[in-house]
Tab-separated table of C-alpha atoms in Angstrom:
chain	number	residue	atom	x	y	z
J	4	MET	CA	-6.218	7.851	-12.067
J	5	LYS	CA	-4.275	4.686	-11.405
J	6	ILE	CA	-2.952	2.838	-8.382
J	7	VAL	CA	0.673	1.755	-8.610
J	8	ALA	CA	1.823	-0.535	-5.811
J	9	ILE	CA	5.245	-1.575	-4.547
J	10	GLY	CA	5.762	-5.130	-3.357
J	11	ARG	CA	8.487	-6.471	-1.062
J	12	ASN	CA	9.674	-3.121	0.282
J	13	TYR	CA	10.225	-4.139	3.921
J	14	ALA	CA	12.820	-6.792	4.757
J	15	ASP	CA	10.855	-8.332	7.647
J	16	HIS	CA	7.779	-8.769	5.441
J	17	ILE	CA	9.883	-10.411	2.723
J	18	ALA	CA	11.196	-12.824	5.334
J	19	GLU	CA	7.776	-13.684	6.776
J	20	LEU	CA	6.512	-14.687	3.313
J	21	GLN	CA	9.816	-16.441	2.501
J	22	ASN	CA	10.340	-14.405	-0.650
J	23	GLU	CA	13.613	-13.358	-2.231
J	24	VAL	CA	14.848	-9.808	-1.701
J	25	PRO	CA	14.425	-8.072	-5.080
J	26	ASP	CA	17.221	-6.085	-6.717
J	27	GLU	CA	14.725	-3.460	-7.894
J	28	PRO	CA	11.257	-2.398	-6.726
J	29	VAL	CA	8.489	-4.884	-7.511
J	30	ILE	CA	5.635	-3.091	-9.278
J	31	PHE	CA	2.006	-4.096	-9.685
J	32	PHE	CA	-1.306	-2.349	-10.312
J	33	LYS	CA	-4.700	-2.142	-8.736
J	34	PRO	CA	-7.565	-0.763	-10.858
J	35	ASP	CA	-9.503	2.290	-9.723
J	36	THR	CA	-12.479	-0.017	-9.094
J	37	ALA	CA	-10.508	-1.489	-6.164
J	38	ILE	CA	-10.745	1.759	-4.186
J	39	LEU	CA	-12.831	2.052	-1.028
J	40	ARG	CA	-13.130	5.587	0.336
J	41	ASN	CA	-14.672	7.222	3.408
J	42	ASN	CA	-14.253	4.099	5.545
J	43	GLU	CA	-16.806	2.157	3.563
J	44	PRO	CA	-17.031	-1.492	4.676
J	45	PHE	CA	-14.988	-4.168	2.955
J	46	TYR	CA	-17.167	-7.007	1.681
J	47	TYR	CA	-15.399	-10.349	1.847
J	48	PRO	CA	-15.297	-11.839	-1.679
J	49	GLU	CA	-16.919	-15.206	-2.305
J	50	TYR	CA	-14.021	-16.407	-4.487
J	51	SER	CA	-11.421	-16.389	-1.705
J	52	ASN	CA	-11.070	-18.055	1.669
J	53	ASP	CA	-7.840	-16.326	2.695
J	54	VAL	CA	-7.877	-12.526	2.336
J	55	HIS	CA	-4.991	-10.822	4.144
J	56	HIS	CA	-4.545	-7.235	5.295
J	57	GLU	CA	-1.419	-5.317	4.245
J	58	VAL	CA	-1.282	-1.765	5.629
J	59	GLU	CA	0.767	0.771	3.640
J	60	LEU	CA	1.690	4.426	3.463
J	61	LEU	CA	0.341	6.086	0.323
J	62	LEU	CA	1.716	8.868	-1.845
J	63	ARG	CA	-0.586	11.172	-3.803
J	64	VAL	CA	0.943	12.252	-7.099
J	65	SER	CA	0.558	16.005	-7.624
J	66	ARG	CA	1.848	16.581	-11.155
J	67	GLU	CA	2.549	14.680	-14.349
J	68	GLY	CA	6.047	13.325	-14.830
J	69	LYS	CA	8.147	10.702	-16.553
J	70	ASN	CA	11.848	9.892	-16.329
J	71	ILE	CA	11.962	11.873	-13.093
J	72	GLU	CA	15.409	12.215	-11.538
J	73	GLN	CA	15.459	11.095	-7.917
J	74	LYS	CA	16.712	14.499	-6.724
J	75	PHE	CA	13.549	16.102	-8.143
J	76	ALA	CA	11.112	13.355	-7.130
J	77	HIS	CA	9.902	15.215	-4.036
J	78	LYS	CA	8.253	17.764	-6.339
J	79	TYR	CA	5.847	15.137	-7.721
J	80	TYR	CA	3.853	14.179	-4.609
J	81	ASP	CA	2.111	16.444	-2.135
J	82	ALA	CA	0.407	14.270	0.484
J	83	ILE	CA	0.630	11.090	2.542
J	84	GLY	CA	-2.248	8.714	3.203
J	85	LEU	CA	-2.851	5.236	4.561
J	86	GLY	CA	-4.246	2.278	2.677
J	87	ILE	CA	-4.873	-1.440	2.895
J	88	ASP	CA	-3.666	-3.710	0.118
J	89	PHE	CA	-6.128	-6.542	0.606
J	90	THR	CA	-4.655	-9.665	-0.948
J	91	ALA	CA	-6.453	-12.912	-1.732
J	92	ARG	CA	-3.540	-15.049	-0.603
J	93	ASP	CA	-5.013	-18.284	-1.928
J	94	LEU	CA	-5.426	-16.795	-5.412
J	95	GLN	CA	-1.946	-15.296	-5.218
J	96	ALA	CA	-0.349	-18.605	-4.216
J	97	LYS	CA	-2.093	-20.378	-7.088
J	98	ALA	CA	-0.858	-17.760	-9.570
J	99	LYS	CA	2.700	-17.735	-8.206
J	100	ALA	CA	2.898	-21.530	-8.412
J	101	LYS	CA	2.201	-21.303	-12.142
J	102	GLY	CA	4.382	-18.242	-12.720
J	103	LEU	CA	1.309	-16.159	-13.561
J	104	PRO	CA	0.462	-12.529	-12.675
J	105	TRP	CA	-1.143	-11.636	-9.328
J	106	THR	CA	-3.797	-9.371	-10.840
J	107	LEU	CA	-6.908	-11.132	-9.541
J	108	ALA	CA	-5.379	-11.610	-6.077
J	109	LYS	CA	-4.514	-7.925	-5.731
J	110	GLY	CA	-6.964	-6.007	-7.908
J	111	PHE	CA	-10.391	-7.354	-7.037
J	112	ASN	CA	-13.246	-4.974	-6.200
J	113	GLY	CA	-12.806	-3.227	-2.856
J	114	SER	CA	-9.235	-4.411	-2.345
J	115	ALA	CA	-7.819	-0.899	-1.866
J	116	PRO	CA	-9.246	1.036	1.089
J	117	VAL	CA	-7.782	4.556	0.946
J	118	SER	CA	-7.796	7.157	3.715
J	119	GLU	CA	-7.906	10.916	3.528
J	120	PHE	CA	-4.552	12.450	2.621
J	121	LEU	CA	-2.417	14.650	4.871
J	122	PRO	CA	-0.209	17.398	3.409
J	123	LEU	CA	3.540	16.866	3.465
J	124	SER	CA	3.809	19.885	5.751
J	125	ASP	CA	2.315	17.709	8.523
J	126	PHE	CA	5.462	15.565	8.506
J	127	PRO	CA	8.766	17.010	9.752
J	128	ASP	CA	10.688	13.991	8.437
J	129	LEU	CA	9.379	11.826	5.591
J	130	HIS	CA	12.018	9.227	6.456
J	131	ASN	CA	10.565	8.740	9.931
J	132	ILE	CA	6.797	8.219	9.680
J	133	ASN	CA	5.217	5.694	12.031
J	134	PHE	CA	2.087	3.831	11.006
J	135	ARG	CA	0.129	0.844	12.240
J	136	LEU	CA	-2.951	-1.315	11.775
J	137	ASP	CA	-5.156	-2.538	14.618
J	138	VAL	CA	-7.633	-5.378	14.111
J	139	ASN	CA	-10.356	-5.613	16.758
J	140	GLY	CA	-8.293	-3.342	19.012
J	141	GLU	CA	-5.110	-5.417	18.736
J	142	THR	CA	-2.085	-4.061	16.873
J	143	ARG	CA	-1.268	-6.398	13.987
J	144	GLN	CA	1.186	-4.361	11.901
J	145	GLN	CA	3.590	-1.568	12.771
J	146	GLY	CA	5.946	0.149	10.372
J	147	ASN	CA	8.131	3.185	9.857
J	148	SER	CA	9.125	4.740	6.546
J	149	LYS	CA	12.812	4.575	7.530
J	150	LEU	CA	12.635	0.776	7.179
J	151	MET	CA	11.737	0.881	3.481
J	152	LEU	CA	14.225	-0.780	1.155
J	153	HIS	CA	13.240	1.791	-1.487
J	154	PRO	CA	12.225	5.188	-0.035
J	155	PHE	CA	9.615	7.539	-1.476
J	156	ASP	CA	11.815	9.482	-3.889
J	157	GLU	CA	13.442	6.345	-5.271
J	158	ILE	CA	9.992	4.821	-5.833
J	159	ILE	CA	8.806	7.884	-7.756
J	160	ALA	CA	11.941	7.961	-9.909
J	161	TYR	CA	11.844	4.223	-10.626
J	162	ILE	CA	8.170	4.038	-11.605
J	163	SER	CA	8.464	7.093	-13.832
J	164	LYS	CA	11.203	5.475	-15.922
J	165	PHE	CA	8.591	3.068	-17.263
J	166	ILE	CA	5.181	4.572	-16.512
J	167	THR	CA	4.155	8.224	-16.722
J	168	LEU	CA	2.754	9.415	-13.416
J	169	LYS	CA	-0.250	11.720	-13.532
J	170	LYS	CA	-1.861	14.048	-11.040
J	171	GLY	CA	-4.186	12.102	-8.758
J	172	ASP	CA	-2.394	8.768	-9.085
J	173	ILE	CA	-1.925	6.879	-5.820
J	174	ILE	CA	1.195	4.909	-4.947
J	175	TYR	CA	1.104	2.129	-2.350
J	176	THR	CA	4.635	2.013	-0.903
J	177	GLY	CA	4.808	-1.468	0.609
J	178	THR	CA	3.772	-3.250	3.793
J	179	PRO	CA	5.702	-4.135	6.967
J	180	GLN	CA	5.616	-7.517	8.674
J	181	GLY	CA	2.538	-8.829	10.449
J	182	VAL	CA	0.210	-9.418	7.516
J	183	GLY	CA	-2.559	-11.830	8.252
J	184	PRO	CA	-6.108	-12.942	7.490
J	185	VAL	CA	-9.276	-10.964	8.100
J	186	LYS	CA	-12.729	-12.367	8.691
J	187	ILE	CA	-16.277	-11.106	8.554
J	188	GLY	CA	-16.981	-9.003	11.633
J	189	ASP	CA	-13.447	-7.654	12.028
J	190	ARG	CA	-12.908	-3.948	12.651
J	191	LEU	CA	-9.791	-2.428	11.114
J	192	GLU	CA	-8.292	0.829	12.397
J	193	GLY	CA	-5.265	2.403	10.753
J	194	TYR	CA	-3.049	5.142	12.142
J	195	VAL	CA	-0.340	7.435	10.812
J	196	GLU	CA	1.563	8.568	13.886
J	197	ASP	CA	-1.315	9.021	16.366
J	198	LYS	CA	-3.921	10.141	13.827
J	199	LYS	CA	-6.597	7.582	12.997
J	200	LEU	CA	-7.117	7.586	9.226
J	201	LEU	CA	-8.894	4.268	8.666
J	202	ASP	CA	-11.787	2.764	10.659
J	203	PHE	CA	-14.024	0.262	8.896
J	204	GLU	CA	-15.561	-3.193	9.178
J	205	VAL	CA	-15.320	-6.419	7.212
J	206	LYS	CA	-18.766	-7.630	6.152
């Protein structure tokens, strides 16, 4: 399986990082070795001093597809989850300054905590899903799928023009504003609506 991630998909987050609004979805990858499951702890890497949390809704791809038309995209995912796109901001800034890829800043070991997945039938409206991240009991990020610049079906269609999606792939759909640093000892709790899906510590 692979992890395909969407960058700059919420206007407020684009503004807080002083980035340009992209004309098309920004795509990057995380390797499968980045995944943390079952609320395993996140171990702070020794090669960064500025790891940030970015909470995101996840799509689970349910069938293989390429060149998927947007009107059929809903047939290619079957569940929603919650994930953290941990980003080594210092490594990312260094790469961006040189016009280089963000791979090491985004794809390092453990940088992709992934929750259990909830079936689409749990959601009456996929365009109105609330989610949030609390750090040490304080809400840091809040988002809603209606605020995405590129909604789920558009994301599926766009990725599949270039990259074949396969069953079991995970798509990170972008983070809302409020990203910030984590430190050893922090407890992160992530919610979709009122259901807690993530609860782990930084060690």
